Amino acid sequence: MARVTQLVQPQLKQVEERIIKQATAFDPAIEGYVTYAIGGHGKRLRPMVALLAGGATGQINTGHVDLAVIVELIHIATLVHDDIMDEAERRRAQPTVNARWGNSLSVLLGDCLFAHALILSTNFENADISRAIARTASEICSGEMIQTQRRFDLKLAVEDYVRIVEMKTGSLFAAAAELGATISEADARSTEILKTFGMRVGTAYQIYDDCLDIAGNEGTTGKTLGTDLRKGKFTLPVLIFLRSASEFERERSCSLILEG
């Protein structure tokens, strides 16, 4: 990962600086909340995908940096909302927004970040880019809603899980890669290949993250773990276990899960 990061390190630094500066675009009364939410210095995987796609199809320019900032702001907005729904208390080795200021303020803060990202997307001369970003934001929210709808659903199939993951996580990686290529004016085939690459990387990353939620260490990850199972979100490790378990093990496990 370090070798890959090195390829776009100068541009990632620009992205980081731009993300931090976004707080000043908000009303002074809420600027502090925004600063806290965006200042966690995450892995910036989605910005990296946008920049790498741009570099793979041309020269990385300011448009790619703008795109990288936008996809990260959308991601941060989803994290704020996720932590509310999961009742998580730690994120990036610090208290979550909801742990500090409660759910009501946190919901609105996540909304503000979503809206701000969409405002930034209107600065692209190519309106197709801003429309694609808006569609992706809708896809992410739809995926989260379907996952919430299917909580504690023992009939959830692996195929259902993958579809949810593609919507709520893969779609933003796919958009980052696709639009990175679009900004470079890449040909249709290259753009589609990169979009598929982004979707698969994002889906794989979410599966990895779901495994961490069950088997990870909070001290290492810096965030609250074990929330998926407590909230009835059946992720791939759980689905595979339920599919391979004996009838007794399955019934016992399901009873424990449903009882919380």
GROMACS .gro file of C-alpha atoms in nm:
model
  260
    1MET     CA    1   0.000   0.000   0.000
    2ALA     CA    2   0.285   0.238   0.079
    3ARG     CA    3   0.424   0.193  -0.274
    4VAL     CA    4   0.086   0.271  -0.426
    5THR     CA    5   0.038   0.575  -0.204
    6GLN     CA    6   0.377   0.705  -0.308
    7LEU     CA    7   0.258   0.731  -0.670
    8VAL     CA    8   0.014   1.007  -0.580
    9GLN     CA    9   0.164   1.140  -0.256
   10PRO     CA   10   0.198   1.505  -0.369
   11GLN     CA   11  -0.163   1.513  -0.485
   12LEU     CA   12  -0.287   1.338  -0.170
   13LYS     CA   13  -0.123   1.613   0.032
   14GLN     CA   14  -0.319   1.869  -0.171
   15VAL     CA   15  -0.637   1.673  -0.111
   16GLU     CA   16  -0.573   1.665   0.263
   17GLU     CA   17  -0.518   2.040   0.273
   18ARG     CA   18  -0.831   2.103   0.069
   19ILE     CA   19  -1.044   1.878   0.291
   20ILE     CA   20  -0.936   2.063   0.605
   21LYS     CA   21  -1.011   2.399   0.441
   22GLN     CA   22  -1.370   2.295   0.366
   23ALA     CA   23  -1.472   2.372   0.723
   24THR     CA   24  -1.443   2.745   0.655
   25ALA     CA   25  -1.721   2.718   0.395
   26PHE     CA   26  -1.976   2.651   0.669
   27ASP     CA   27  -2.149   2.888   0.907
   28PRO     CA   28  -1.914   2.983   1.193
   29ALA     CA   29  -2.162   2.833   1.439
   30ILE     CA   30  -2.106   2.482   1.301
   31GLU     CA   31  -1.751   2.516   1.166
   32GLY     CA   32  -1.608   2.348   1.476
   33TYR     CA   33  -1.824   2.040   1.431
   34VAL     CA   34  -1.723   2.011   1.066
   35THR     CA   35  -1.356   2.050   1.156
   36TYR     CA   36  -1.387   1.766   1.406
   37ALA     CA   37  -1.566   1.536   1.163
   38ILE     CA   38  -1.324   1.584   0.874
   39GLY     CA   39  -1.006   1.602   1.079
   40GLY     CA   40  -0.968   1.234   1.163
   41HIS     CA   41  -0.707   1.172   0.889
   42GLY     CA   42  -0.847   0.846   0.756
   43LYS     CA   43  -0.688   0.619   0.500
   44ARG     CA   44  -0.818   0.834   0.211
   45LEU     CA   45  -0.866   0.526  -0.007
   46ARG     CA   46  -1.136   0.678  -0.225
   47PRO     CA   47  -0.933   0.989  -0.306
   48MET     CA   48  -0.641   0.762  -0.386
   49VAL     CA   49  -0.852   0.563  -0.633
   50ALA     CA   50  -0.966   0.885  -0.803
   51LEU     CA   51  -0.608   1.009  -0.837
   52LEU     CA   52  -0.470   0.675  -0.954
   53ALA     CA   53  -0.742   0.645  -1.218
   54GLY     CA   54  -0.659   0.994  -1.337
   55GLY     CA   55  -0.289   0.915  -1.352
   56ALA     CA   56  -0.351   0.586  -1.532
   57THR     CA   57  -0.537   0.763  -1.813
   58GLY     CA   58  -0.355   1.095  -1.832
   59GLN     CA   59  -0.198   1.366  -1.619
   60ILE     CA   60  -0.340   1.427  -1.272
   61ASN     CA   61  -0.482   1.779  -1.262
   62THR     CA   62  -0.687   2.005  -1.035
   63GLY     CA   63  -1.006   1.835  -1.149
   64HIS     CA   64  -0.885   1.507  -1.004
   65VAL     CA   65  -0.799   1.678  -0.676
   66ASP     CA   66  -1.149   1.831  -0.668
   67LEU     CA   67  -1.302   1.488  -0.730
   68ALA     CA   68  -1.089   1.332  -0.456
   69VAL     CA   69  -1.208   1.593  -0.204
   70ILE     CA   70  -1.572   1.536  -0.299
   71VAL     CA   71  -1.566   1.156  -0.270
   72GLU     CA   72  -1.395   1.178   0.068
   73LEU     CA   73  -1.652   1.427   0.199
   74ILE     CA   74  -1.930   1.191   0.091
   75HIS     CA   75  -1.751   0.907   0.266
   76ILE     CA   76  -1.713   1.109   0.587
   77ALA     CA   77  -2.083   1.196   0.576
   78THR     CA   78  -2.170   0.826   0.557
   79LEU     CA   79  -1.942   0.752   0.853
   80VAL     CA   80  -2.119   1.013   1.065
   81HIS     CA   81  -2.455   0.854   0.983
   82ASP     CA   82  -2.321   0.497   1.024
   83ASP     CA   83  -2.192   0.571   1.372
   84ILE     CA   84  -2.534   0.699   1.475
   85MET     CA   85  -2.712   0.387   1.352
   86ASP     CA   86  -2.450   0.157   1.504
   87GLU     CA   87  -2.430   0.355   1.830
   88ALA     CA   88  -2.053   0.350   1.784
   89GLU     CA   89  -1.843   0.547   2.029
   90ARG     CA   90  -1.499   0.540   1.865
   91ARG     CA   91  -1.385   0.625   1.514
   92ARG     CA   92  -1.027   0.690   1.401
   93ALA     CA   93  -0.904   0.661   1.762
   94GLN     CA   94  -1.129   0.940   1.888
   95PRO     CA   95  -1.490   0.975   2.009
   96THR     CA   96  -1.747   0.969   1.730
   97VAL     CA   97  -1.948   1.281   1.654
   98ASN     CA   98  -2.259   1.123   1.806
   99ALA     CA   99  -2.068   1.022   2.119
  100ARG     CA  100  -1.965   1.385   2.169
  101TRP     CA  101  -2.275   1.578   2.064
  102GLY     CA  102  -2.564   1.333   2.037
  103ASN     CA  103  -2.764   1.190   1.750
  104SER     CA  104  -2.973   1.493   1.654
  105LEU     CA  105  -2.679   1.718   1.580
  106SER     CA  106  -2.486   1.434   1.417
  107VAL     CA  107  -2.764   1.353   1.169
  108LEU     CA  108  -2.772   1.715   1.059
  109LEU     CA  109  -2.393   1.734   1.037
  110GLY     CA  110  -2.387   1.431   0.809
  111ASP     CA  111  -2.655   1.595   0.596
  112CYS     CA  112  -2.448   1.915   0.576
  113LEU     CA  113  -2.143   1.723   0.457
  114PHE     CA  114  -2.345   1.540   0.192
  115ALA     CA  115  -2.495   1.866   0.069
  116HIS     CA  116  -2.158   2.041   0.063
  117ALA     CA  117  -2.004   1.763  -0.144
  118LEU     CA  118  -2.287   1.796  -0.397
  119ILE     CA  119  -2.239   2.174  -0.408
  120LEU     CA  120  -1.870   2.125  -0.487
  121SER     CA  121  -1.959   1.881  -0.763
  122THR     CA  122  -2.150   2.153  -0.950
  123ASN     CA  123  -1.819   2.330  -1.019
  124PHE     CA  124  -1.728   2.077  -1.288
  125GLU     CA  125  -1.790   2.211  -1.638
  126ASN     CA  126  -1.899   1.863  -1.742
  127ALA     CA  127  -2.246   1.830  -1.589
  128ASP     CA  128  -2.231   1.451  -1.635
  129ILE     CA  129  -1.974   1.440  -1.355
  130SER     CA  130  -2.193   1.620  -1.102
  131ARG     CA  131  -2.492   1.407  -1.202
  132ALA     CA  132  -2.286   1.089  -1.155
  133ILE     CA  133  -2.177   1.206  -0.809
  134ALA     CA  134  -2.539   1.277  -0.711
  135ARG     CA  135  -2.649   0.934  -0.837
  136THR     CA  136  -2.372   0.773  -0.636
  137ALA     CA  137  -2.479   0.953  -0.319
  138SER     CA  138  -2.831   0.823  -0.375
  139GLU     CA  139  -2.700   0.471  -0.438
  140ILE     CA  140  -2.503   0.475  -0.112
  141CYS     CA  141  -2.805   0.585   0.090
  142SER     CA  142  -3.026   0.327  -0.081
  143GLY     CA  143  -2.778   0.052   0.004
  144GLU     CA  144  -2.775   0.157   0.368
  145MET     CA  145  -3.155   0.160   0.375
  146ILE     CA  146  -3.177  -0.190   0.228
  147GLN     CA  147  -2.923  -0.318   0.481
  148THR     CA  148  -3.125  -0.161   0.762
  149GLN     CA  149  -3.443  -0.311   0.618
  150ARG     CA  150  -3.284  -0.659   0.615
  151ARG     CA  151  -3.152  -0.649   0.972
  152PHE     CA  152  -3.207  -0.977   1.160
  153ASP     CA  153  -3.326  -1.132   0.833
  154LEU     CA  154  -3.226  -1.498   0.846
  155LYS     CA  155  -3.324  -1.536   0.480
  156LEU     CA  156  -3.054  -1.294   0.366
  157ALA     CA  157  -2.847  -1.466   0.097
  158VAL     CA  158  -2.482  -1.405   0.010
  159GLU     CA  159  -2.601  -1.254  -0.319
  160ASP     CA  160  -2.820  -1.008  -0.125
  161TYR     CA  161  -2.527  -0.914   0.095
  162VAL     CA  162  -2.299  -0.854  -0.204
  163ARG     CA  163  -2.561  -0.632  -0.367
  164ILE     CA  164  -2.588  -0.425  -0.049
  165VAL     CA  165  -2.209  -0.393  -0.027
  166GLU     CA  166  -2.182  -0.289  -0.391
  167MET     CA  167  -2.441  -0.018  -0.335
  168LYS     CA  168  -2.327   0.124  -0.003
  169THR     CA  169  -1.949   0.096  -0.050
  170GLY     CA  170  -1.849  -0.025  -0.395
  171SER     CA  171  -2.044   0.247  -0.575
  172LEU     CA  172  -1.831   0.530  -0.434
  173PHE     CA  173  -1.505   0.354  -0.524
  174ALA     CA  174  -1.649   0.286  -0.871
  175ALA     CA  175  -1.746   0.651  -0.915
  176ALA     CA  176  -1.403   0.768  -0.799
  177ALA     CA  177  -1.231   0.549  -1.059
  178GLU     CA  178  -1.479   0.614  -1.340
  179LEU     CA  179  -1.486   0.991  -1.294
  180GLY     CA  180  -1.109   1.005  -1.249
  181ALA     CA  181  -1.085   0.858  -1.598
  182THR     CA  182  -1.362   1.086  -1.728
  183ILE     CA  183  -1.175   1.396  -1.613
  184SER     CA  184  -0.870   1.267  -1.804
  185GLU     CA  185  -1.097   1.229  -2.111
  186ALA     CA  186  -1.019   0.858  -2.132
  187ASP     CA  187  -1.188   0.639  -2.392
  188ALA     CA  188  -1.509   0.456  -2.302
  189ARG     CA  189  -1.345   0.113  -2.268
  190SER     CA  190  -1.075   0.235  -2.027
  191THR     CA  191  -1.334   0.425  -1.825
  192GLU     CA  192  -1.556   0.118  -1.792
  193ILE     CA  193  -1.260  -0.102  -1.694
  194LEU     CA  194  -1.163   0.143  -1.420
  195LYS     CA  195  -1.522   0.167  -1.300
  196THR     CA  196  -1.531  -0.213  -1.264
  197PHE     CA  197  -1.194  -0.205  -1.088
  198GLY     CA  198  -1.325   0.053  -0.842
  199MET     CA  199  -1.638  -0.147  -0.772
  200ARG     CA  200  -1.438  -0.464  -0.702
  201VAL     CA  201  -1.183  -0.288  -0.483
  202GLY     CA  202  -1.459  -0.120  -0.283
  203THR     CA  203  -1.653  -0.443  -0.243
  204ALA     CA  204  -1.343  -0.634  -0.134
  205TYR     CA  205  -1.254  -0.362   0.114
  206GLN     CA  206  -1.601  -0.373   0.271
  207ILE     CA  207  -1.581  -0.751   0.309
  208TYR     CA  208  -1.242  -0.705   0.479
  209ASP     CA  209  -1.390  -0.439   0.706
  210ASP     CA  210  -1.682  -0.666   0.794
  211CYS     CA  211  -1.435  -0.938   0.894
  212LEU     CA  212  -1.255  -0.686   1.115
  213ASP     CA  213  -1.581  -0.601   1.289
  214ILE     CA  214  -1.597  -0.961   1.409
  215ALA     CA  215  -1.232  -1.058   1.454
  216GLY     CA  216  -1.049  -0.725   1.477
  217ASN     CA  217  -0.895  -0.541   1.771
  218GLU     CA  218  -1.036  -0.204   1.874
  219GLY     CA  219  -0.695  -0.086   1.990
  220THR     CA  220  -0.554  -0.150   1.643
  221THR     CA  221  -0.848  -0.032   1.433
  222GLY     CA  222  -0.924   0.273   1.647
  223LYS     CA  223  -1.300   0.223   1.618
  224THR     CA  224  -1.587   0.047   1.792
  225LEU     CA  225  -1.617  -0.315   1.675
  226GLY     CA  226  -1.884  -0.582   1.702
  227THR     CA  227  -2.165  -0.346   1.606
  228ASP     CA  228  -2.279  -0.536   1.297
  229LEU     CA  229  -2.388  -0.849   1.479
  230ARG     CA  230  -2.541  -0.655   1.767
  231LYS     CA  231  -2.748  -0.457   1.519
  232GLY     CA  232  -2.850  -0.765   1.323
  233LYS     CA  233  -2.641  -0.690   1.015
  234PHE     CA  234  -2.551  -1.030   0.875
  235THR     CA  235  -2.218  -0.988   0.697
  236LEU     CA  236  -2.028  -1.241   0.487
  237PRO     CA  237  -1.847  -1.421   0.774
  238VAL     CA  238  -2.179  -1.476   0.952
  239LEU     CA  239  -2.360  -1.586   0.636
  240ILE     CA  240  -2.087  -1.837   0.552
  241PHE     CA  241  -2.095  -1.974   0.907
  242LEU     CA  242  -2.474  -2.009   0.904
  243ARG     CA  243  -2.462  -2.181   0.566
  244SER     CA  244  -2.199  -2.435   0.676
  245ALA     CA  245  -2.319  -2.494   1.034
  246SER     CA  246  -2.516  -2.793   1.149
  247GLU     CA  247  -2.888  -2.747   1.207
  248PHE     CA  248  -2.834  -2.735   1.583
  249GLU     CA  249  -2.551  -2.481   1.554
  250ARG     CA  250  -2.755  -2.269   1.316
  251GLU     CA  251  -3.064  -2.267   1.537
  252ARG     CA  252  -2.859  -2.192   1.848
  253SER     CA  253  -2.664  -1.913   1.678
  254CYS     CA  254  -2.979  -1.759   1.532
  255SER     CA  255  -3.143  -1.762   1.874
  256LEU     CA  256  -2.845  -1.584   2.030
  257ILE     CA  257  -2.838  -1.325   1.751
  258LEU     CA  258  -3.211  -1.256   1.765
  259GLU     CA  259  -3.199  -1.227   2.143
  260GLY     CA  260  -2.919  -0.971   2.109
   0.00000   0.00000   0.00000
